[in-house]
XYZ file of C-alpha atoms in Angstrom:
357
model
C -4.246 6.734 -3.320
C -7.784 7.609 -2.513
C -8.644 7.981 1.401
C -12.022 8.735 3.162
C -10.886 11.495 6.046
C -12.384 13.582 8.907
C -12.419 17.082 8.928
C -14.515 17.946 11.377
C -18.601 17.396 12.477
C -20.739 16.330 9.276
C -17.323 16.892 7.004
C -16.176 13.953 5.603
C -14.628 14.220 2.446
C -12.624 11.395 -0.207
C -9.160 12.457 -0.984
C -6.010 11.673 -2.842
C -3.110 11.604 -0.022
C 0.210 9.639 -0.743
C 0.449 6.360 -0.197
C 1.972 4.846 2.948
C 4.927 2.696 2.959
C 6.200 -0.314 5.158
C 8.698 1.114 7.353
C 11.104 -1.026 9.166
C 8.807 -3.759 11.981
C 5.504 -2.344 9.935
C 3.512 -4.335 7.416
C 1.771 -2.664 4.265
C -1.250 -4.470 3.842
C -3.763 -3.569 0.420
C -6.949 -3.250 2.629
C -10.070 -4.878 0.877
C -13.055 -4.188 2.903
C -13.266 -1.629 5.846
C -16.488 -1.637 8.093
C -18.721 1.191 9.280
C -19.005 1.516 12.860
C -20.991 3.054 15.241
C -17.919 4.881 16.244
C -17.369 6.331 13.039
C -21.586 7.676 12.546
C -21.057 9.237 16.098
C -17.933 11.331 14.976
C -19.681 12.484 11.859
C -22.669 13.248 14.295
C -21.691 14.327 17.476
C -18.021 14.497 16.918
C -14.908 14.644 17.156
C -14.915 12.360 20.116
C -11.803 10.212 19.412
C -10.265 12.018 16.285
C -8.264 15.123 17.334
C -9.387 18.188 16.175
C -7.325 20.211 13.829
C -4.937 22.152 15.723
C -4.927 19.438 18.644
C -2.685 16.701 17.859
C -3.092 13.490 19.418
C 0.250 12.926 21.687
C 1.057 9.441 19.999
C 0.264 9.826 16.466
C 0.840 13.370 15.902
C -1.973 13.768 13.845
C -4.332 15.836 13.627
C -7.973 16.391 11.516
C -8.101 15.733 8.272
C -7.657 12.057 9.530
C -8.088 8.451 7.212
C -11.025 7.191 9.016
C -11.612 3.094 9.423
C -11.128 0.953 12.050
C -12.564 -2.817 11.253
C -10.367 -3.543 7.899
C -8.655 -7.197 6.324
C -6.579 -7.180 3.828
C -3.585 -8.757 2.192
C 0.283 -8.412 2.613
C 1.678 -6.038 -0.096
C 4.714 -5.467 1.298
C 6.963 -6.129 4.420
C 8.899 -4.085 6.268
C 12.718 -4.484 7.438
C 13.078 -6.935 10.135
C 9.314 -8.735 9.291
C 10.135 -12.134 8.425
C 6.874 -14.341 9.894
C 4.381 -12.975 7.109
C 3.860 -13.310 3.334
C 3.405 -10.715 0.895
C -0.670 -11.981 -0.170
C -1.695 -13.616 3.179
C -4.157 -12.702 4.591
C -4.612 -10.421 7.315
C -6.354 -8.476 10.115
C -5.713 -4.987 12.234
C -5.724 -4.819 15.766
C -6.167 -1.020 15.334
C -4.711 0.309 18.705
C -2.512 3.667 18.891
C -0.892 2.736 21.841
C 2.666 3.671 23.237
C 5.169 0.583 22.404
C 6.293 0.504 26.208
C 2.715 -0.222 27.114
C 1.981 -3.105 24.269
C 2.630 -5.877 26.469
C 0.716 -4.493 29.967
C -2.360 -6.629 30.624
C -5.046 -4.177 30.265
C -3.105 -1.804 27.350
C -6.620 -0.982 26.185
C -6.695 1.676 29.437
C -2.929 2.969 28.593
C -2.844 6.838 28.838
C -3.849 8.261 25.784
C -4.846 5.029 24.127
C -6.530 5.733 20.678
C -7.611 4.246 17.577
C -6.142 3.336 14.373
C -8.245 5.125 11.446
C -9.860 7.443 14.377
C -7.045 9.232 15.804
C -4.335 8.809 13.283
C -1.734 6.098 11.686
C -3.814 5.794 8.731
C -7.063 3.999 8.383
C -8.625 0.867 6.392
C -10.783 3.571 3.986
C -7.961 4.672 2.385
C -6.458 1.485 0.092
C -3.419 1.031 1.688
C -2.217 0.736 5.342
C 1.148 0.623 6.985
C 0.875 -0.876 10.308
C 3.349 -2.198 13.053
C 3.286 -6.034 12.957
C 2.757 -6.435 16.365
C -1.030 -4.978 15.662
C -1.567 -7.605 12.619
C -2.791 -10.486 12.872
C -2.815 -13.721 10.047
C -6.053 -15.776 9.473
C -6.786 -18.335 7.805
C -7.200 -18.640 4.074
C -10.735 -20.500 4.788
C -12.156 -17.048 6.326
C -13.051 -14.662 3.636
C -11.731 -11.308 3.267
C -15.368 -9.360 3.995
C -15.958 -11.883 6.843
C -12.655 -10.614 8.028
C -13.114 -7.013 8.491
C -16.100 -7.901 10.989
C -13.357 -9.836 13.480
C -12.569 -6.197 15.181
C -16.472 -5.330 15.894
C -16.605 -8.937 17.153
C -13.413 -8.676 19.521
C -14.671 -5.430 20.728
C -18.230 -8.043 21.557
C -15.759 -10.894 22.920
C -14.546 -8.259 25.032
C -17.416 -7.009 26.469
C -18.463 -11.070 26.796
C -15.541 -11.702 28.990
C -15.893 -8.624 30.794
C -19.376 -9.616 32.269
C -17.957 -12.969 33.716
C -21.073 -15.033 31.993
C -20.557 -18.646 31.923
C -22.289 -21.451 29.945
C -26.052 -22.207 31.059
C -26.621 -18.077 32.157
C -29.078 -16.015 30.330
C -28.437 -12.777 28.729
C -31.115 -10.049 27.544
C -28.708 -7.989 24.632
C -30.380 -4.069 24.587
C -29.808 -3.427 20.767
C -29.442 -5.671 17.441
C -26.761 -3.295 16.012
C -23.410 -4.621 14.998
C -21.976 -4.794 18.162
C -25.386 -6.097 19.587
C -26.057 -8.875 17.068
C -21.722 -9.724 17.430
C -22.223 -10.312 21.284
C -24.837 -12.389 20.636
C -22.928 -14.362 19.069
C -20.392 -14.624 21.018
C -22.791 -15.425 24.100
C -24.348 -18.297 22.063
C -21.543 -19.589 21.080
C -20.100 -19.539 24.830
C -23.175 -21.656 25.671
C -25.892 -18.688 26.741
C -29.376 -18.455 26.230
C -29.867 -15.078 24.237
C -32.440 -12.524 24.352
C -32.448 -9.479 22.264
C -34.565 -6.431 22.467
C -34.988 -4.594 18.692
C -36.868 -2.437 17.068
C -35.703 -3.283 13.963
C -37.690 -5.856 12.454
C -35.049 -7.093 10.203
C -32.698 -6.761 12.783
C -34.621 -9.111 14.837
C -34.990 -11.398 12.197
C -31.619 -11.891 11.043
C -30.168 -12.574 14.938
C -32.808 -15.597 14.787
C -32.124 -16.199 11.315
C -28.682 -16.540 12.363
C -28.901 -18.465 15.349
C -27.650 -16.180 17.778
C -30.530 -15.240 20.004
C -33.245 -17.738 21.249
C -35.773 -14.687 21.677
C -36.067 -11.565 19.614
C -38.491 -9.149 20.770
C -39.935 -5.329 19.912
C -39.925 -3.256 22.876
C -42.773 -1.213 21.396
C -45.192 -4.868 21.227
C -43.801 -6.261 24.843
C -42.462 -5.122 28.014
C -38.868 -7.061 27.210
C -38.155 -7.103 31.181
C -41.398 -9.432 31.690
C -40.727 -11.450 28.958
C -36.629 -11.870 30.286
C -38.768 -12.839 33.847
C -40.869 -15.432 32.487
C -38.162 -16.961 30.462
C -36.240 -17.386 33.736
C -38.828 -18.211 35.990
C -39.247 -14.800 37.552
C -35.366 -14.439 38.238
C -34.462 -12.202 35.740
C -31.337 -12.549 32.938
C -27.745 -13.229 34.517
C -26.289 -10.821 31.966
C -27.142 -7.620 30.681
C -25.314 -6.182 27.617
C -26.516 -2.266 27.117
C -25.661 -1.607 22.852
C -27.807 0.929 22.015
C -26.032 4.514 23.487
C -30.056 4.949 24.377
C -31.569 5.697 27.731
C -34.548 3.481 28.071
C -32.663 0.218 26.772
C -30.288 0.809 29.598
C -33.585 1.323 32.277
C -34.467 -2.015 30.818
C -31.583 -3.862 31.479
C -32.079 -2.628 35.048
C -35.301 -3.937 35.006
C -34.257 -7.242 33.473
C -31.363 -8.688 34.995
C -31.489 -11.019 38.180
C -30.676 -9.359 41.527
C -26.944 -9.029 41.362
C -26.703 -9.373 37.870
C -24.469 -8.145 35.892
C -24.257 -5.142 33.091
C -21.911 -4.527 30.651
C -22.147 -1.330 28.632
C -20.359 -2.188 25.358
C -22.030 1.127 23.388
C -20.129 4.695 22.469
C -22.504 7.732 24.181
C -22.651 10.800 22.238
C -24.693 12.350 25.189
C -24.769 11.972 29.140
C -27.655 9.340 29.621
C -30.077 9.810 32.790
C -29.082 6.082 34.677
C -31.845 5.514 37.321
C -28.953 4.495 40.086
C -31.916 3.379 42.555
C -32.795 0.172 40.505
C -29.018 -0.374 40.401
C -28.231 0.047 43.932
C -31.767 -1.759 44.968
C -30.964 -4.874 42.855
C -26.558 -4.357 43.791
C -26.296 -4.664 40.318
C -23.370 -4.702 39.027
C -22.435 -1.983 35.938
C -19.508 -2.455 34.411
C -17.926 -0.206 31.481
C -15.613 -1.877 28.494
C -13.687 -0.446 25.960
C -12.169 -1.650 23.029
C -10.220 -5.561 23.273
C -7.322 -6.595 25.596
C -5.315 -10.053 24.074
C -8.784 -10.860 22.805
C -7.999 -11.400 18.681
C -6.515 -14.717 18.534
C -9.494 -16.357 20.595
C -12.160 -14.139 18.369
C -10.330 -15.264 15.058
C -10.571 -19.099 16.459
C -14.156 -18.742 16.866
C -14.299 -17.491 13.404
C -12.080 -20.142 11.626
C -13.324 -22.920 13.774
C -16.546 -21.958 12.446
C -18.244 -21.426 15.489
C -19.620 -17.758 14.672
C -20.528 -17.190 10.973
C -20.254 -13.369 10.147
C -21.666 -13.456 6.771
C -25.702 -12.855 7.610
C -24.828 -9.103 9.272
C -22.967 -8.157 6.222
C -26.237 -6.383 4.236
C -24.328 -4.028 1.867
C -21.049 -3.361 0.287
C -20.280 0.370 -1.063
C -17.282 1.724 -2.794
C -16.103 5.270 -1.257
C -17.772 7.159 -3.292
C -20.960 5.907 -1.781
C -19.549 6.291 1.942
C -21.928 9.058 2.966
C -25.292 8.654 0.799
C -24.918 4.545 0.744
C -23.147 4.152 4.243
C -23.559 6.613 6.519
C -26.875 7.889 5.288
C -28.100 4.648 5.603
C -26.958 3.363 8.881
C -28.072 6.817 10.648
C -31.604 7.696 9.204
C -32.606 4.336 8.028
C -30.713 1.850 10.123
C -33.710 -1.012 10.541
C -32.686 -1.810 6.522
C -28.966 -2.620 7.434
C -26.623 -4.830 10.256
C -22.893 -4.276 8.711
C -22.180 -1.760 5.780
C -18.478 -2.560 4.215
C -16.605 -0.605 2.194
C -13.977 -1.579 -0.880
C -12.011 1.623 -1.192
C -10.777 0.212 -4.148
C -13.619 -1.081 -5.625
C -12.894 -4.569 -5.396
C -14.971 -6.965 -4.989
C -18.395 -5.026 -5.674
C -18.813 -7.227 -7.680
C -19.656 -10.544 -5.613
C-alpha cells in the first residue's frame, strides 16, 4: 500500500510499504481521511521532535525514521482481529492514537506515562498510509450520522476538549483564544458549546471569519487593527477574560494572554513550540496567573464524539481542502506553512477516495 513517511527534517517522501494486518485484540481499519496537524508541519520544519530519528528507536514501538506519519484519521472496519468481537467489519471508526505501554492504559492521566508517544508520529503505523492496524482499546465507534471527513477532526478536537477541561472554565466565563488555527478555532468550540463567551485574536482574515461564521467565537479580532487585551477589558468591564487559551507556538500571542486575562486567571497552553519562547514571568507572577501546560487527551473521546453526534459542535466549516498524497507537500503542507490565512483543516484521502465530494 502507499504510505506518506518521515525521514528526517524537510524529507517526507510517499512510499509503497506492506500492508498491516489485524493481529490478535487489534482492529484493521481502511483509513479514509487523515488530517494535517500542526504537529506534523513542525516535524517537517523544526523536526524530529516526536518521531525518533533513524538509529534511535522509540522504546515502545521500536521504530525508528522512515515512519507512516498521521495522527487525526476515521475510517472503517476491514478486518478484526482474534478475540475482537464488539465491532463490525464497515463501521465506522476513530483512533485514539496513543503509543502507550498496556500496563499504563488504564492510569488516570496515561497521557504523562513515561515515554508516551504518538500513533503516526513515533511509530505503529499512521492514518496516511491506507490501512491501519490498531489495538481496539485505542478505537473508538461513532455514529453512522457523523461523516467520515467530520470524523478525522474528533482527535484535534479532543486534544481542544482537553485543554478546555484543563483550564477549569465553567459556563458564563469568558475566554480570549490566541490563534484561529485548528486547534484554536476546535477550542472555541468547545468553549461555546460549554456555555463561554469567546474571543479570538487572528490574523487571518478568513480565519476570523469562519470562527464567526461558525458560531464559535462572539468576537474575532486582528491584533495588527486593535490592541486584543483592551478590547478582552472592555468586553468584561475592565476585568479581563477568565480563560486564556495560548494556540499559536508565538511569543507575543502568549504576552497577550498575560495582558488579557483577569487577575488570577487562568492559561492554558494547548500549542507544540518548535523554539524556547521569551514568557514575561513578571505579568504572570504580578497578576498570580495561573499557566498551565496540556498535552494530548486523557478519557476525553467519548465526551468529544457526544458533542459531535449530539450535534453540538459542527466540524464541517474548518475543513477547507481535501488532497490525495500525492499533493501532501505542495497542496498540504505548502499550504498550511507559507500560506496558512487561505486554509483551517487540510485532509488527506490516501486512497483517493472521496476527492470527489
Amino acid at each position: 500500500m502507499r504510505a506518506a513517511r518521515y525521514y528526517q527534517n524537510h524529507d517526507i517522501r510517499i512510499d509503497d510499504v506492506e500492508p498491516p494486518i489485524a493481529s490478535p485484540g487489534e482492529v484493521l481499519i481502511d483509513v479514509a481521511w487523515s488530517g494535517i496537524c500542526g504537529t506534523d508541519l513542525h516535524e517537517y520544519l523544526d523536526g524530529p521532535i516526536f518521531v525518533p530519528p533513524a538509529g534511535q528507536p522509540h522504546p515502545i514501538s521500536g521504530e525508528e525514521a522512515p515512519i507512516t506519519l498521521g495522527h487525526e484519521m476515521s475510517g472503517t472496519v476491514a478486518a478484526l482481529g482474534e478475540g475482537v468481537d464488539d465491532l463490525e467489519v464497515g463501521q465506522k471508526v476513530v483512533v485514539e492514537p496513543y503509543l502507550i505501554r498496556e500496563r499504563d492504559w488504564e492510569d488516570p492521566h496515561y497521557q504523562l506515562s513515561p515515554d508516551m508517544n504518538f500513533i503516526g508520529l513515533g511509530g505503529g503505523g499512521g492514518g496516511l498510509g491506507e490501512q491501519i492496524a490498531v489495538n481496539r482499546h485505542w478505537v473508538h465507534p461513532i455514529a453512522d450520522s457523523v461523516g467520515l471527513d467530520e470524523a478525522a477532526l474528533i482527535e484535534p478536537l479532543s486534544v481542544a476538549h482537553h485543554g478546555f477541561v484543563r483550564s477549569g472554565a465553567t459556563r458564563g466565563d469568558t475566554a480570549i483564544i490566541g490563534g484561529a488555527g485548528p486547534i484554536g478555532v476546535l477550542t472555541a468550540a468547545v468553549a461555546k458549546a460549554e456555555g463561554l463567551t469567546v474571543v479570538i485574536s487572528e490574523l487571518s482574515e478568513l480565519r476570523r471569519q469562519k470562527a464567526l461564521d461558525a458560531g464559535v467565537a462572539d468576537y474575532a479580532f486582528d491584533p495588527r487593527e486593535v490592541d486584543v487585551a483592551e478590547e478582552v477589558r472592555g468586553l468584561t468591564h475592565g476585568k479581563g477574560a477568565d480563560v486564556g487559551f495560548e494556540c499559536s507556538s508565538v511569543d507575543v500571542v502568549l504576552d497577550m494572554l498575560l495582558d488579557a486575562v483577569r487577575p488570577a486567571g487562568v492559561i492554558v497552553n494547548v500549542s507544540i513550540w518548535g523554539h524556547e519562547p521569551k514568557v514575561a514571568l513578571h505579568k504572570l507572577v504580578m497578576k498570580e496567573i495561573d499557566l498551565r501546560g496540556t498535552i494530548g487527551y486523557s478519557y476525553d473521546h467519548p465526551a468529544t464524539i457526544k458533542l459531535v453526534e449530539e450535534g453540538r459542535v459542527d466540524l464541517r466549516p474548518f475543513i477547507t481542502g481535501k488532497i490525495g498524497l500525492d499533493d501532501l507537500i505542495d497542496k498540504g503542507f505548502d499550504t498550511l506553512i507559507n500560506h496558512n490565512e487561505t486554509a483551517v483543516k487540510i485532509l488527506v484521502s490516501p486512497t483517493g477516495q472521496g476527492l470527489e465530494d
